[in-house]
Amino acid sequence: MKIPPTLSVVLSNLLKKPATNPFPHTDPVPTPEGFRGKVVYHVDKCIGCKLCVTVCPAGVFEYVEEIKKVTLWLGRCVFCQQCVDVCPTNALEMSNEFLLATYDKYDDNLRWLKDEEIEELRAKQGGKT
Amino acid sequence: MNIIYITLGLIAIYLYVSFVSLLWEGLDRKLVARMQRRIGPPILQPFYDFLKLLSKESIIPRDANKLFELAPVLALASSIALLAYTPLGFEPLLATKGDVIVFIYLLTLIAFIRVIGAVSSGSPYAQIGAQREIVMIASREVPMMLGLFAILWRLSKLGVEKPFSLGTFYQYNIWEIGTPATIVGTLILLVVFIFWLASEIEVGYFNIPEAETEVAEGPMAEYSGRHLALFKLSNALKEFASASLVVAIFFPWGLSGYLGISGIGALIIDLLFHTLKVFAVLFVSMSVFRAVTGRLKITQAVGMFWSRIIPMSLIGVILLAIDVLGGVIA
Ligand code: SF4
Ligand code: SF4
């Protein structure tokens, strides 16, 4: 029987610091440049060109005819960034946010342009025209 | 009166050993975690686990028979009974002539009860685990008994009051004999016992019956809730008792003699020192072994016992015997 080669590694590891990040007590591991987190939508920049609706593989976007904007439900998003790349006005943007766990799949955090906001916008636009 | 003292002693020892053996489980998990550069759970984690299991619902499979529910209780009962015969730094509570047989019997009985519980569960996974467990018992107890009996026989030659009792280790120890043949023989037996201990508590190479990743916890596959908690506790007690045996055979020195303490104080000091030694032995035989080695196949493990460890044990025993018999002949 020979001595397992792992023995010295294991024993010297005992004297080293653990190589882990105790997350809830410290900051999470920093996200790299170009990290694809939660999609951020700037409603005012959107011109309603529907390109994002066409390109999204996961069906996150829904076009709202009356106000010529899109609504998003990020419960389905696969973080492929295609909508961000295709948007001509940069109305869409990837953020660094990745702590998206929730108790409710229709959580406010996962939706952009909620029903009330749509109503509001419609009222505004209706007032204008 | 005597009986009452023994009962009280047993209860105290039981409480102490339960606490210490669960504490060791926590230490072991912490140490193995550190060996793999993890932080690991808090030291008291096994206590939380135990309490959690006690509060969980215990599910009895439809095909299980009565023994399924009885086995955990019997296992715990025999491990508590084992404590009365375990050397814990002082003579066992019920030390008499020849109690080593009772010790071995109870130690093996715990494993058998596990097997009975597993077979009664009606799950094929548990049955595979049970078959492996039986094969392991059949292989691992032979070298241990050979070594243990040889050492006790050698010590009884020195003239002890209770031959073949585990208490004799505290009268004479095997290193005192001091002839080269005994020392070499004892060292060989020490290696045998370290392997035996690892297979008794089923870690490293010998984590075969439980084999989480292979047969889904083996004999324990169907146990849940408080039944599992009882099994875990009796396993922890058995771990401590097995390691106590190794410590008592090879490192029986107490501190109280050097410090000149007597009475109850001596018992407590010796118990604490014994616990430390048990931790040291378990560190080698359990934590390091578990971190360094993977599991063997059952055929490999059996082959290892019959082709390596039993011959090793035989050589050790012969070396011990040559010493005595050589003296007689000369
Ligand atoms: S990142 Fe991909 S999946 Fe998510 S909304 Fe944009 S296009 Fe759809
Ligand atoms: S691609 Fe950009 S501008 Fe066009 S609809 Fe989508 S978000 Fe609005």
PDB file of N, CA and C in Angstrom, chain B residues 10 18 33 45 47 61-62 74 79 146 166 168 182 190 194 216 229-230 250 267 303 308 318:
ATOM      1  N   LEU B  10     -23.643   4.694  34.515  1.00  0.00           N
ATOM      2  CA  LEU B  10     -23.940   4.421  33.109  1.00  0.00           C
ATOM      3  C   LEU B  10     -24.700   5.581  32.485  1.00  0.00           C
ATOM      4  N   SER B  18     -22.652  10.719  24.530  1.00  0.00           N
ATOM      5  CA  SER B  18     -23.520  11.256  23.473  1.00  0.00           C
ATOM      6  C   SER B  18     -23.074  12.652  23.093  1.00  0.00           C
ATOM      7  N   ALA B  33     -13.761  19.788   6.131  1.00  0.00           N
ATOM      8  CA  ALA B  33     -14.035  20.984   5.342  1.00  0.00           C
ATOM      9  C   ALA B  33     -12.766  21.805   5.173  1.00  0.00           C
ATOM     10  N   GLN B  45     -23.146  21.585  14.638  1.00  0.00           N
ATOM     11  CA  GLN B  45     -24.103  21.194  13.605  1.00  0.00           C
ATOM     12  C   GLN B  45     -24.781  19.834  13.861  1.00  0.00           C
ATOM     13  N   PHE B  47     -25.730  18.478  16.504  1.00  0.00           N
ATOM     14  CA  PHE B  47     -26.810  18.628  17.485  1.00  0.00           C
ATOM     15  C   PHE B  47     -28.050  19.203  16.808  1.00  0.00           C
ATOM     16  N   PRO B  61     -42.420   2.816   5.452  1.00  0.00           N
ATOM     17  CA  PRO B  61     -42.829   2.316   4.137  1.00  0.00           C
ATOM     18  C   PRO B  61     -43.959   1.293   4.268  1.00  0.00           C
ATOM     19  N   ARG B  62     -44.756   1.167   3.211  1.00  0.00           N
ATOM     20  CA  ARG B  62     -45.891   0.252   3.242  1.00  0.00           C
ATOM     21  C   ARG B  62     -45.426  -1.196   3.449  1.00  0.00           C
ATOM     22  N   LEU B  74     -33.433  -0.753  19.236  1.00  0.00           N
ATOM     23  CA  LEU B  74     -32.509  -1.814  19.652  1.00  0.00           C
ATOM     24  C   LEU B  74     -31.059  -1.386  19.432  1.00  0.00           C
ATOM     25  N   SER B  79     -26.004   0.088  21.844  1.00  0.00           N
ATOM     26  CA  SER B  79     -24.821   0.945  21.965  1.00  0.00           C
ATOM     27  C   SER B  79     -24.718   1.549  23.353  1.00  0.00           C
ATOM     28  N   LEU B 146      -8.423 -11.399  16.339  1.00  0.00           N
ATOM     29  CA  LEU B 146      -7.085 -12.009  16.445  1.00  0.00           C
ATOM     30  C   LEU B 146      -6.165 -11.111  17.269  1.00  0.00           C
ATOM     31  N   LEU B 166     -11.379  -5.907  29.465  1.00  0.00           N
ATOM     32  CA  LEU B 166     -10.821  -4.687  28.890  1.00  0.00           C
ATOM     33  C   LEU B 166     -10.218  -3.796  29.964  1.00  0.00           C
ATOM     34  N   THR B 168      -7.909  -4.773  31.948  1.00  0.00           N
ATOM     35  CA  THR B 168      -6.490  -5.104  32.151  1.00  0.00           C
ATOM     36  C   THR B 168      -5.565  -4.105  31.468  1.00  0.00           C
ATOM     37  N   THR B 182       7.795  -7.810  20.600  1.00  0.00           N
ATOM     38  CA  THR B 182       6.479  -7.280  20.984  1.00  0.00           C
ATOM     39  C   THR B 182       6.269  -5.899  20.399  1.00  0.00           C
ATOM     40  N   LEU B 190      -1.171  -2.139  15.538  1.00  0.00           N
ATOM     41  CA  LEU B 190      -1.731  -0.782  15.562  1.00  0.00           C
ATOM     42  C   LEU B 190      -2.259  -0.407  14.176  1.00  0.00           C
ATOM     43  N   ILE B 194      -6.054   0.461  13.136  1.00  0.00           N
ATOM     44  CA  ILE B 194      -6.462   1.718  12.503  1.00  0.00           C
ATOM     45  C   ILE B 194      -7.366   1.410  11.299  1.00  0.00           C
ATOM     46  N   ALA B 216     -27.561   5.034  -2.648  1.00  0.00           N
ATOM     47  CA  ALA B 216     -28.477   5.922  -1.931  1.00  0.00           C
ATOM     48  C   ALA B 216     -28.585   5.578  -0.453  1.00  0.00           C
ATOM     49  N   ALA B 229     -32.740   9.561  13.466  1.00  0.00           N
ATOM     50  CA  ALA B 229     -32.003  10.250  14.524  1.00  0.00           C
ATOM     51  C   ALA B 229     -31.415   9.241  15.500  1.00  0.00           C
ATOM     52  N   LEU B 230     -32.216   8.225  15.876  1.00  0.00           N
ATOM     53  CA  LEU B 230     -31.718   7.212  16.807  1.00  0.00           C
ATOM     54  C   LEU B 230     -30.543   6.455  16.195  1.00  0.00           C
ATOM     55  N   PHE B 250      -3.750   0.614  22.833  1.00  0.00           N
ATOM     56  CA  PHE B 250      -2.434   1.101  22.435  1.00  0.00           C
ATOM     57  C   PHE B 250      -1.965   2.321  23.226  1.00  0.00           C
ATOM     58  N   LEU B 267     -10.970  10.236  37.930  1.00  0.00           N
ATOM     59  CA  LEU B 267     -11.854   9.702  36.892  1.00  0.00           C
ATOM     60  C   LEU B 267     -12.117  10.754  35.826  1.00  0.00           C
ATOM     61  N   GLY B 303     -11.223  -8.348  -0.419  1.00  0.00           N
ATOM     62  CA  GLY B 303      -9.904  -8.843  -0.802  1.00  0.00           C
ATOM     63  C   GLY B 303      -8.818  -8.222   0.035  1.00  0.00           C
ATOM     64  N   ARG B 308      -4.545  -8.806   2.864  1.00  0.00           N
ATOM     65  CA  ARG B 308      -3.536  -7.910   3.421  1.00  0.00           C
ATOM     66  C   ARG B 308      -3.650  -7.815   4.936  1.00  0.00           C
ATOM     67  N   ILE B 318       1.887 -13.510  15.740  1.00  0.00           N
ATOM     68  CA  ILE B 318       2.974 -14.485  15.856  1.00  0.00           C
ATOM     69  C   ILE B 318       4.170 -13.853  16.547  1.00  0.00           C
TER      70      ILE B 318
END
